[in-house]
Amino acid sequence: MQIGLQLYTLRRAFRDDPLDTLEKVSALGYDEVELAAPLDMDFSALRARMDAIGLACPSAHVGLDDLRQRPADVLKMGELMGCRYLVLPYLTPDQRQWDEVIPALNGLARTVVEGGFGFAYHNHDFEFEGAVGQRPYDRILAETDPDLVGLELDLYWTRKAGEDPLAMLDRLKGRLKLVHLKDMAQDGDMADVGSGIMDYGALLAAAKAAGAEHFIVEHDRPTEPWDSVAASLSHLRKLTEAA
């Protein structure tokens, strides 16, 4: 299984020296990265270095404002980086006008798809607030075009919201494109994969069965980022070798 890393986990290192960071990520043994970067970066230089070290970039996180206001720049970035998917990763509190933003996802996704990429929505926990059937995540699934709007399921945030990640993976069959891998500590906080209470052997199997194409390690707030990404990768390799 190809294992990727969301570069937000190493955001300070990547900001200070992106090329060196990519080389270190590759040296650790990651196969892919998911980009999270401003649109004014030198993506040609990033791509050249990644090609040289054998590191792929199948997906990138792109903010709502950039998707709305700079679609041509977003598509150019995706082309330069060789992405397959462009992912909407987060909505700020003022952007969570669900009656407006959910219908708008179809139009944003159509622009991305017509540009040659797949589109996916990444969840946190706030999408699961409210009555079942009327929650934002339920509405996203019901009110967006499944041929346009795919999903990147974050397994930690799904559990943090009180959902069963295994059941959610089964629910998303046919729409699931990517998964974010992070664990949950006993106190509910975020943890490196393998150091928490989540059964990643079962979760990986269920994600594969649901059609996930990319498996991406992330930790939003690691104490020691490099130790964190190394520990998560080590555990995942052990699981995949044992499978």
PDB file of C-alpha atoms in Angstrom:
ATOM      1  CA  MET A   1       0.000   0.000   0.000  1.00  0.00           C
ATOM      2  CA  GLN A   2       1.253   3.445  -0.918  1.00  0.00           C
ATOM      3  CA  ILE A   3       1.319   5.686   2.151  1.00  0.00           C
ATOM      4  CA  GLY A   4       1.215   9.456   1.932  1.00  0.00           C
ATOM      5  CA  LEU A   5       1.794  12.358   4.306  1.00  0.00           C
ATOM      6  CA  GLN A   6      -0.225  15.556   4.566  1.00  0.00           C
ATOM      7  CA  LEU A   7       2.457  18.229   4.625  1.00  0.00           C
ATOM      8  CA  TYR A   8       0.432  20.335   7.068  1.00  0.00           C
ATOM      9  CA  THR A   9       1.887  18.025   9.718  1.00  0.00           C
ATOM     10  CA  LEU A  10       5.331  19.466   8.894  1.00  0.00           C
ATOM     11  CA  ARG A  11       4.098  22.944   8.055  1.00  0.00           C
ATOM     12  CA  ARG A  12       6.891  24.871   9.799  1.00  0.00           C
ATOM     13  CA  ALA A  13       9.665  22.761   8.258  1.00  0.00           C
ATOM     14  CA  PHE A  14       7.993  22.944   4.851  1.00  0.00           C
ATOM     15  CA  ARG A  15       7.596  26.706   5.117  1.00  0.00           C
ATOM     16  CA  ASP A  16      11.252  27.197   6.029  1.00  0.00           C
ATOM     17  CA  ASP A  17      12.795  24.752   3.541  1.00  0.00           C
ATOM     18  CA  PRO A  18      10.287  22.951   1.321  1.00  0.00           C
ATOM     19  CA  LEU A  19      12.804  21.061  -0.824  1.00  0.00           C
ATOM     20  CA  ASP A  20      14.757  19.733   2.145  1.00  0.00           C
ATOM     21  CA  THR A  21      11.509  18.743   3.839  1.00  0.00           C
ATOM     22  CA  LEU A  22      10.397  16.743   0.797  1.00  0.00           C
ATOM     23  CA  GLU A  23      13.731  14.940   0.680  1.00  0.00           C
ATOM     24  CA  LYS A  24      13.468  14.002   4.360  1.00  0.00           C
ATOM     25  CA  VAL A  25       9.892  12.778   3.904  1.00  0.00           C
ATOM     26  CA  SER A  26      11.032  10.558   1.054  1.00  0.00           C
ATOM     27  CA  ALA A  27      14.015   9.292   3.075  1.00  0.00           C
ATOM     28  CA  LEU A  28      11.651   8.248   5.887  1.00  0.00           C
ATOM     29  CA  GLY A  29       9.902   5.965   3.417  1.00  0.00           C
ATOM     30  CA  TYR A  30       6.748   7.837   2.440  1.00  0.00           C
ATOM     31  CA  ASP A  31       5.548   7.237  -1.111  1.00  0.00           C
ATOM     32  CA  GLU A  32       3.369  10.318  -1.528  1.00  0.00           C
ATOM     33  CA  VAL A  33       2.571  13.703  -0.075  1.00  0.00           C
ATOM     34  CA  GLU A  34      -0.603  15.726   0.037  1.00  0.00           C
ATOM     35  CA  LEU A  35       0.182  19.377  -0.534  1.00  0.00           C
ATOM     36  CA  ALA A  36      -1.024  22.246   1.649  1.00  0.00           C
ATOM     37  CA  ALA A  37       0.687  25.375   0.368  1.00  0.00           C
ATOM     38  CA  PRO A  38      -0.010  28.935  -0.778  1.00  0.00           C
ATOM     39  CA  LEU A  39      -0.615  29.372  -4.499  1.00  0.00           C
ATOM     40  CA  ASP A  40       2.399  31.660  -4.970  1.00  0.00           C
ATOM     41  CA  MET A  41       4.960  28.879  -4.344  1.00  0.00           C
ATOM     42  CA  ASP A  42       7.357  27.732  -7.057  1.00  0.00           C
ATOM     43  CA  PHE A  43       5.530  24.517  -7.882  1.00  0.00           C
ATOM     44  CA  SER A  44       7.782  23.746 -10.845  1.00  0.00           C
ATOM     45  CA  ALA A  45      10.772  23.503  -8.501  1.00  0.00           C
ATOM     46  CA  LEU A  46       8.810  21.329  -6.070  1.00  0.00           C
ATOM     47  CA  ARG A  47       7.728  18.977  -8.834  1.00  0.00           C
ATOM     48  CA  ALA A  48      11.240  18.699 -10.263  1.00  0.00           C
ATOM     49  CA  ARG A  49      12.686  17.755  -6.875  1.00  0.00           C
ATOM     50  CA  MET A  50       9.877  15.288  -6.193  1.00  0.00           C
ATOM     51  CA  ASP A  51      10.363  13.608  -9.552  1.00  0.00           C
ATOM     52  CA  ALA A  52      14.062  13.310  -8.808  1.00  0.00           C
ATOM     53  CA  ILE A  53      13.474  11.568  -5.463  1.00  0.00           C
ATOM     54  CA  GLY A  54      10.466   9.494  -6.507  1.00  0.00           C
ATOM     55  CA  LEU A  55       7.836  11.233  -4.395  1.00  0.00           C
ATOM     56  CA  ALA A  56       4.337  11.635  -5.826  1.00  0.00           C
ATOM     57  CA  CYS A  57       1.722  14.283  -5.036  1.00  0.00           C
ATOM     58  CA  PRO A  58      -1.692  12.790  -5.830  1.00  0.00           C
ATOM     59  CA  SER A  59      -3.702  15.428  -3.953  1.00  0.00           C
ATOM     60  CA  ALA A  60      -3.626  18.969  -2.650  1.00  0.00           C
ATOM     61  CA  HIS A  61      -5.685  20.910  -0.123  1.00  0.00           C
ATOM     62  CA  VAL A  62      -7.146  24.136  -1.483  1.00  0.00           C
ATOM     63  CA  GLY A  63      -9.112  26.693   0.526  1.00  0.00           C
ATOM     64  CA  LEU A  64     -12.631  27.800  -0.324  1.00  0.00           C
ATOM     65  CA  ASP A  65     -11.572  31.371  -1.135  1.00  0.00           C
ATOM     66  CA  ASP A  66      -8.928  30.162  -3.596  1.00  0.00           C
ATOM     67  CA  LEU A  67     -11.393  27.796  -5.256  1.00  0.00           C
ATOM     68  CA  ARG A  68     -13.846  30.670  -5.660  1.00  0.00           C
ATOM     69  CA  GLN A  69     -11.521  33.535  -6.492  1.00  0.00           C
ATOM     70  CA  ARG A  70      -8.476  31.931  -8.155  1.00  0.00           C
ATOM     71  CA  PRO A  71      -9.690  28.795  -9.940  1.00  0.00           C
ATOM     72  CA  ALA A  72      -7.200  29.142 -12.791  1.00  0.00           C
ATOM     73  CA  ASP A  73      -4.294  29.313 -10.328  1.00  0.00           C
ATOM     74  CA  VAL A  74      -5.649  26.309  -8.437  1.00  0.00           C
ATOM     75  CA  LEU A  75      -5.881  24.224 -11.603  1.00  0.00           C
ATOM     76  CA  LYS A  76      -2.412  25.298 -12.702  1.00  0.00           C
ATOM     77  CA  MET A  77      -0.992  24.236  -9.347  1.00  0.00           C
ATOM     78  CA  GLY A  78      -2.695  20.859  -9.641  1.00  0.00           C
ATOM     79  CA  GLU A  79      -1.299  20.391 -13.142  1.00  0.00           C
ATOM     80  CA  LEU A  80       2.239  21.344 -12.144  1.00  0.00           C
ATOM     81  CA  MET A  81       2.179  19.008  -9.154  1.00  0.00           C
ATOM     82  CA  GLY A  82       0.653  16.090 -11.008  1.00  0.00           C
ATOM     83  CA  CYS A  83      -2.358  15.890  -8.695  1.00  0.00           C
ATOM     84  CA  ARG A  84      -5.286  13.559  -9.185  1.00  0.00           C
ATOM     85  CA  TYR A  85      -7.497  15.226  -6.568  1.00  0.00           C
ATOM     86  CA  LEU A  86      -8.058  18.723  -5.249  1.00  0.00           C
ATOM     87  CA  VAL A  87      -9.543  18.716  -1.765  1.00  0.00           C
ATOM     88  CA  LEU A  88     -11.532  21.326   0.156  1.00  0.00           C
ATOM     89  CA  PRO A  89     -10.023  20.777   3.605  1.00  0.00           C
ATOM     90  CA  TYR A  90     -11.803  23.117   6.001  1.00  0.00           C
ATOM     91  CA  LEU A  91     -14.501  25.725   6.336  1.00  0.00           C
ATOM     92  CA  THR A  92     -13.916  28.586   8.743  1.00  0.00           C
ATOM     93  CA  PRO A  93     -16.819  29.388  11.095  1.00  0.00           C
ATOM     94  CA  ASP A  94     -17.930  32.320   8.937  1.00  0.00           C
ATOM     95  CA  GLN A  95     -17.957  30.063   5.852  1.00  0.00           C
ATOM     96  CA  ARG A  96     -20.336  27.518   7.401  1.00  0.00           C
ATOM     97  CA  GLN A  97     -23.447  28.991   5.840  1.00  0.00           C
ATOM     98  CA  TRP A  98     -24.644  25.530   4.898  1.00  0.00           C
ATOM     99  CA  ASP A  99     -27.676  26.532   2.845  1.00  0.00           C
ATOM    100  CA  GLU A 100     -25.305  28.452   0.592  1.00  0.00           C
ATOM    101  CA  VAL A 101     -22.097  26.455   0.667  1.00  0.00           C
ATOM    102  CA  ILE A 102     -23.504  22.941   0.169  1.00  0.00           C
ATOM    103  CA  PRO A 103     -25.190  23.736  -3.168  1.00  0.00           C
ATOM    104  CA  ALA A 104     -22.053  25.651  -4.184  1.00  0.00           C
ATOM    105  CA  LEU A 105     -19.934  22.510  -3.811  1.00  0.00           C
ATOM    106  CA  ASN A 106     -21.374  21.120  -7.037  1.00  0.00           C
ATOM    107  CA  GLY A 107     -20.254  24.158  -9.017  1.00  0.00           C
ATOM    108  CA  LEU A 108     -16.802  24.224  -7.455  1.00  0.00           C
ATOM    109  CA  ALA A 109     -16.396  20.511  -8.084  1.00  0.00           C
ATOM    110  CA  ARG A 110     -17.524  20.870 -11.701  1.00  0.00           C
ATOM    111  CA  THR A 111     -14.810  23.457 -12.313  1.00  0.00           C
ATOM    112  CA  VAL A 112     -12.215  21.103 -10.819  1.00  0.00           C
ATOM    113  CA  VAL A 113     -13.484  18.080 -12.747  1.00  0.00           C
ATOM    114  CA  GLU A 114     -13.607  19.976 -16.037  1.00  0.00           C
ATOM    115  CA  GLY A 115     -10.026  21.018 -15.305  1.00  0.00           C
ATOM    116  CA  GLY A 116      -8.986  17.361 -15.276  1.00  0.00           C
ATOM    117  CA  PHE A 117      -9.031  16.508 -11.554  1.00  0.00           C
ATOM    118  CA  GLY A 118     -11.254  14.826  -9.018  1.00  0.00           C
ATOM    119  CA  PHE A 119     -12.748  16.880  -6.201  1.00  0.00           C
ATOM    120  CA  ALA A 120     -13.170  15.801  -2.580  1.00  0.00           C
ATOM    121  CA  TYR A 121     -14.483  17.284   0.661  1.00  0.00           C
ATOM    122  CA  HIS A 122     -12.514  16.692   3.880  1.00  0.00           C
ATOM    123  CA  ASN A 123     -14.408  16.548   7.170  1.00  0.00           C
ATOM    124  CA  HIS A 124     -13.713  17.624  10.720  1.00  0.00           C
ATOM    125  CA  ASP A 125     -16.181  17.146  13.577  1.00  0.00           C
ATOM    126  CA  PHE A 126     -18.385  20.217  13.132  1.00  0.00           C
ATOM    127  CA  GLU A 127     -20.099  18.698  10.080  1.00  0.00           C
ATOM    128  CA  PHE A 128     -21.755  16.170  12.413  1.00  0.00           C
ATOM    129  CA  GLU A 129     -23.460  18.687  14.680  1.00  0.00           C
ATOM    130  CA  GLY A 130     -27.266  18.676  14.771  1.00  0.00           C
ATOM    131  CA  ALA A 131     -30.018  16.140  14.236  1.00  0.00           C
ATOM    132  CA  VAL A 132     -29.211  12.991  12.281  1.00  0.00           C
ATOM    133  CA  GLY A 133     -30.343  13.424   8.695  1.00  0.00           C
ATOM    134  CA  GLN A 134     -30.075  17.203   8.921  1.00  0.00           C
ATOM    135  CA  ARG A 135     -26.419  17.494   9.917  1.00  0.00           C
ATOM    136  CA  PRO A 136     -24.136  19.233   7.421  1.00  0.00           C
ATOM    137  CA  TYR A 137     -22.375  15.964   6.546  1.00  0.00           C
ATOM    138  CA  ASP A 138     -25.683  14.194   5.928  1.00  0.00           C
ATOM    139  CA  ARG A 139     -26.707  17.072   3.693  1.00  0.00           C
ATOM    140  CA  ILE A 140     -23.419  17.053   1.793  1.00  0.00           C
ATOM    141  CA  LEU A 141     -23.968  13.376   0.996  1.00  0.00           C
ATOM    142  CA  ALA A 142     -27.609  13.877   0.049  1.00  0.00           C
ATOM    143  CA  GLU A 143     -27.487  17.213  -1.764  1.00  0.00           C
ATOM    144  CA  THR A 144     -24.289  17.057  -3.806  1.00  0.00           C
ATOM    145  CA  ASP A 145     -23.678  15.149  -7.024  1.00  0.00           C
ATOM    146  CA  PRO A 146     -21.777  11.933  -6.220  1.00  0.00           C
ATOM    147  CA  ASP A 147     -20.224  12.032  -9.674  1.00  0.00           C
ATOM    148  CA  LEU A 148     -18.636  15.387  -8.838  1.00  0.00           C
ATOM    149  CA  VAL A 149     -18.137  15.559  -5.061  1.00  0.00           C
ATOM    150  CA  GLY A 150     -16.009  12.797  -3.574  1.00  0.00           C
ATOM    151  CA  LEU A 151     -14.937  12.456   0.046  1.00  0.00           C
ATOM    152  CA  GLU A 152     -11.692  12.489   1.979  1.00  0.00           C
ATOM    153  CA  LEU A 153     -12.658  10.923   5.307  1.00  0.00           C
ATOM    154  CA  ASP A 154     -10.627  11.936   8.335  1.00  0.00           C
ATOM    155  CA  LEU A 155     -10.888   8.926  10.620  1.00  0.00           C
ATOM    156  CA  TYR A 156      -9.912  10.764  13.801  1.00  0.00           C
ATOM    157  CA  TRP A 157     -12.339  13.647  13.357  1.00  0.00           C
ATOM    158  CA  THR A 158     -15.099  11.216  12.445  1.00  0.00           C
ATOM    159  CA  ARG A 159     -14.629   9.384  15.738  1.00  0.00           C
ATOM    160  CA  LYS A 160     -14.181  12.672  17.625  1.00  0.00           C
ATOM    161  CA  ALA A 161     -17.649  13.629  16.368  1.00  0.00           C
ATOM    162  CA  GLY A 162     -19.094  10.495  17.981  1.00  0.00           C
ATOM    163  CA  GLU A 163     -19.413   8.513  14.763  1.00  0.00           C
ATOM    164  CA  ASP A 164     -18.202   4.956  14.155  1.00  0.00           C
ATOM    165  CA  PRO A 165     -15.463   5.271  11.512  1.00  0.00           C
ATOM    166  CA  LEU A 166     -16.014   1.692  10.315  1.00  0.00           C
ATOM    167  CA  ALA A 167     -19.702   2.355   9.743  1.00  0.00           C
ATOM    168  CA  MET A 168     -18.915   5.636   8.005  1.00  0.00           C
ATOM    169  CA  LEU A 169     -16.428   3.959   5.689  1.00  0.00           C
ATOM    170  CA  ASP A 170     -19.120   1.482   4.702  1.00  0.00           C
ATOM    171  CA  ARG A 171     -21.598   4.323   4.160  1.00  0.00           C
ATOM    172  CA  LEU A 172     -19.211   6.125   1.826  1.00  0.00           C
ATOM    173  CA  LYS A 173     -18.618   3.225  -0.578  1.00  0.00           C
ATOM    174  CA  GLY A 174     -18.534   4.621  -4.078  1.00  0.00           C
ATOM    175  CA  ARG A 175     -17.707   8.177  -2.975  1.00  0.00           C
ATOM    176  CA  LEU A 176     -14.653   7.671  -0.794  1.00  0.00           C
ATOM    177  CA  LYS A 177     -11.442   8.689  -2.563  1.00  0.00           C
ATOM    178  CA  LEU A 178      -8.912   9.413   0.184  1.00  0.00           C
ATOM    179  CA  VAL A 179      -8.554   8.817   3.934  1.00  0.00           C
ATOM    180  CA  HIS A 180      -6.649  10.723   6.604  1.00  0.00           C
ATOM    181  CA  LEU A 181      -4.932   8.512   9.141  1.00  0.00           C
ATOM    182  CA  LYS A 182      -4.476   9.728  12.699  1.00  0.00           C
ATOM    183  CA  ASP A 183      -5.176   8.060  16.023  1.00  0.00           C
ATOM    184  CA  MET A 184      -7.082   8.999  19.169  1.00  0.00           C
ATOM    185  CA  ALA A 185      -5.512   8.962  22.624  1.00  0.00           C
ATOM    186  CA  GLN A 186      -7.397   7.705  25.681  1.00  0.00           C
ATOM    187  CA  ASP A 187      -8.336  11.280  26.574  1.00  0.00           C
ATOM    188  CA  GLY A 188      -9.741  11.943  23.109  1.00  0.00           C
ATOM    189  CA  ASP A 189      -6.820  14.012  21.888  1.00  0.00           C
ATOM    190  CA  MET A 190      -5.013  13.384  18.615  1.00  0.00           C
ATOM    191  CA  ALA A 191      -2.247  10.780  18.569  1.00  0.00           C
ATOM    192  CA  ASP A 192       0.236   9.148  16.206  1.00  0.00           C
ATOM    193  CA  VAL A 193      -1.131   6.150  14.332  1.00  0.00           C
ATOM    194  CA  GLY A 194      -0.622   3.056  16.470  1.00  0.00           C
ATOM    195  CA  SER A 195      -0.341   4.881  19.803  1.00  0.00           C
ATOM    196  CA  GLY A 196      -4.048   5.314  20.432  1.00  0.00           C
ATOM    197  CA  ILE A 197      -7.301   3.412  20.772  1.00  0.00           C
ATOM    198  CA  MET A 198      -8.329   3.090  17.116  1.00  0.00           C
ATOM    199  CA  ASP A 199      -8.059  -0.299  15.383  1.00  0.00           C
ATOM    200  CA  TYR A 200      -6.084   0.618  12.298  1.00  0.00           C
ATOM    201  CA  GLY A 201      -5.882  -2.945  11.020  1.00  0.00           C
ATOM    202  CA  ALA A 202      -9.662  -3.004  10.703  1.00  0.00           C
ATOM    203  CA  LEU A 203      -9.857   0.596   9.495  1.00  0.00           C
ATOM    204  CA  LEU A 204      -7.373   0.088   6.657  1.00  0.00           C
ATOM    205  CA  ALA A 205      -9.210  -3.014   5.485  1.00  0.00           C
ATOM    206  CA  ALA A 206     -12.537  -1.190   5.582  1.00  0.00           C
ATOM    207  CA  ALA A 207     -11.116   1.834   3.761  1.00  0.00           C
ATOM    208  CA  LYS A 208      -9.790  -0.380   0.981  1.00  0.00           C
ATOM    209  CA  ALA A 209     -13.147  -2.156   0.734  1.00  0.00           C
ATOM    210  CA  ALA A 210     -14.878   1.233   0.506  1.00  0.00           C
ATOM    211  CA  GLY A 211     -12.727   2.212  -2.481  1.00  0.00           C
ATOM    212  CA  ALA A 212     -10.150   4.523  -0.923  1.00  0.00           C
ATOM    213  CA  GLU A 213      -7.321   5.225  -3.351  1.00  0.00           C
ATOM    214  CA  HIS A 214      -4.936   7.205  -1.153  1.00  0.00           C
ATOM    215  CA  PHE A 215      -3.982   6.734   2.506  1.00  0.00           C
ATOM    216  CA  ILE A 216      -2.557   9.856   4.094  1.00  0.00           C
ATOM    217  CA  VAL A 217      -0.976  10.299   7.532  1.00  0.00           C
ATOM    218  CA  GLU A 218      -1.724  13.562   9.314  1.00  0.00           C
ATOM    219  CA  HIS A 219      -1.316  14.994  12.801  1.00  0.00           C
ATOM    220  CA  ASP A 220      -2.609  18.531  13.245  1.00  0.00           C
ATOM    221  CA  ARG A 221      -0.594  19.397  16.346  1.00  0.00           C
ATOM    222  CA  PRO A 222       2.284  16.981  17.024  1.00  0.00           C
ATOM    223  CA  THR A 223       4.709  17.821  19.820  1.00  0.00           C
ATOM    224  CA  GLU A 224       7.643  16.597  17.716  1.00  0.00           C
ATOM    225  CA  PRO A 225       6.516  16.566  14.071  1.00  0.00           C
ATOM    226  CA  TRP A 226       9.342  14.455  12.630  1.00  0.00           C
ATOM    227  CA  ASP A 227       9.064  11.859  15.379  1.00  0.00           C
ATOM    228  CA  SER A 228       5.312  11.776  14.826  1.00  0.00           C
ATOM    229  CA  VAL A 229       5.413  11.154  11.080  1.00  0.00           C
ATOM    230  CA  ALA A 230       8.107   8.482  11.522  1.00  0.00           C
ATOM    231  CA  ALA A 231       6.128   6.662  14.236  1.00  0.00           C
ATOM    232  CA  SER A 232       2.894   6.645  12.245  1.00  0.00           C
ATOM    233  CA  LEU A 233       4.614   5.343   9.136  1.00  0.00           C
ATOM    234  CA  SER A 234       6.407   2.602  11.079  1.00  0.00           C
ATOM    235  CA  HIS A 235       3.134   1.313  12.523  1.00  0.00           C
ATOM    236  CA  LEU A 236       1.340   1.397   9.179  1.00  0.00           C
ATOM    237  CA  ARG A 237       4.157  -0.510   7.476  1.00  0.00           C
ATOM    238  CA  LYS A 238       3.943  -3.211  10.140  1.00  0.00           C
ATOM    239  CA  LEU A 239       0.206  -3.505   9.588  1.00  0.00           C
ATOM    240  CA  THR A 240       0.470  -3.713   5.819  1.00  0.00           C
ATOM    241  CA  GLU A 241       3.293  -6.245   5.966  1.00  0.00           C
ATOM    242  CA  ALA A 242       1.247  -8.432   8.298  1.00  0.00           C
ATOM    243  CA  ALA A 243      -1.885  -8.243   6.145  1.00  0.00           C
TER     244      ALA A 243
END
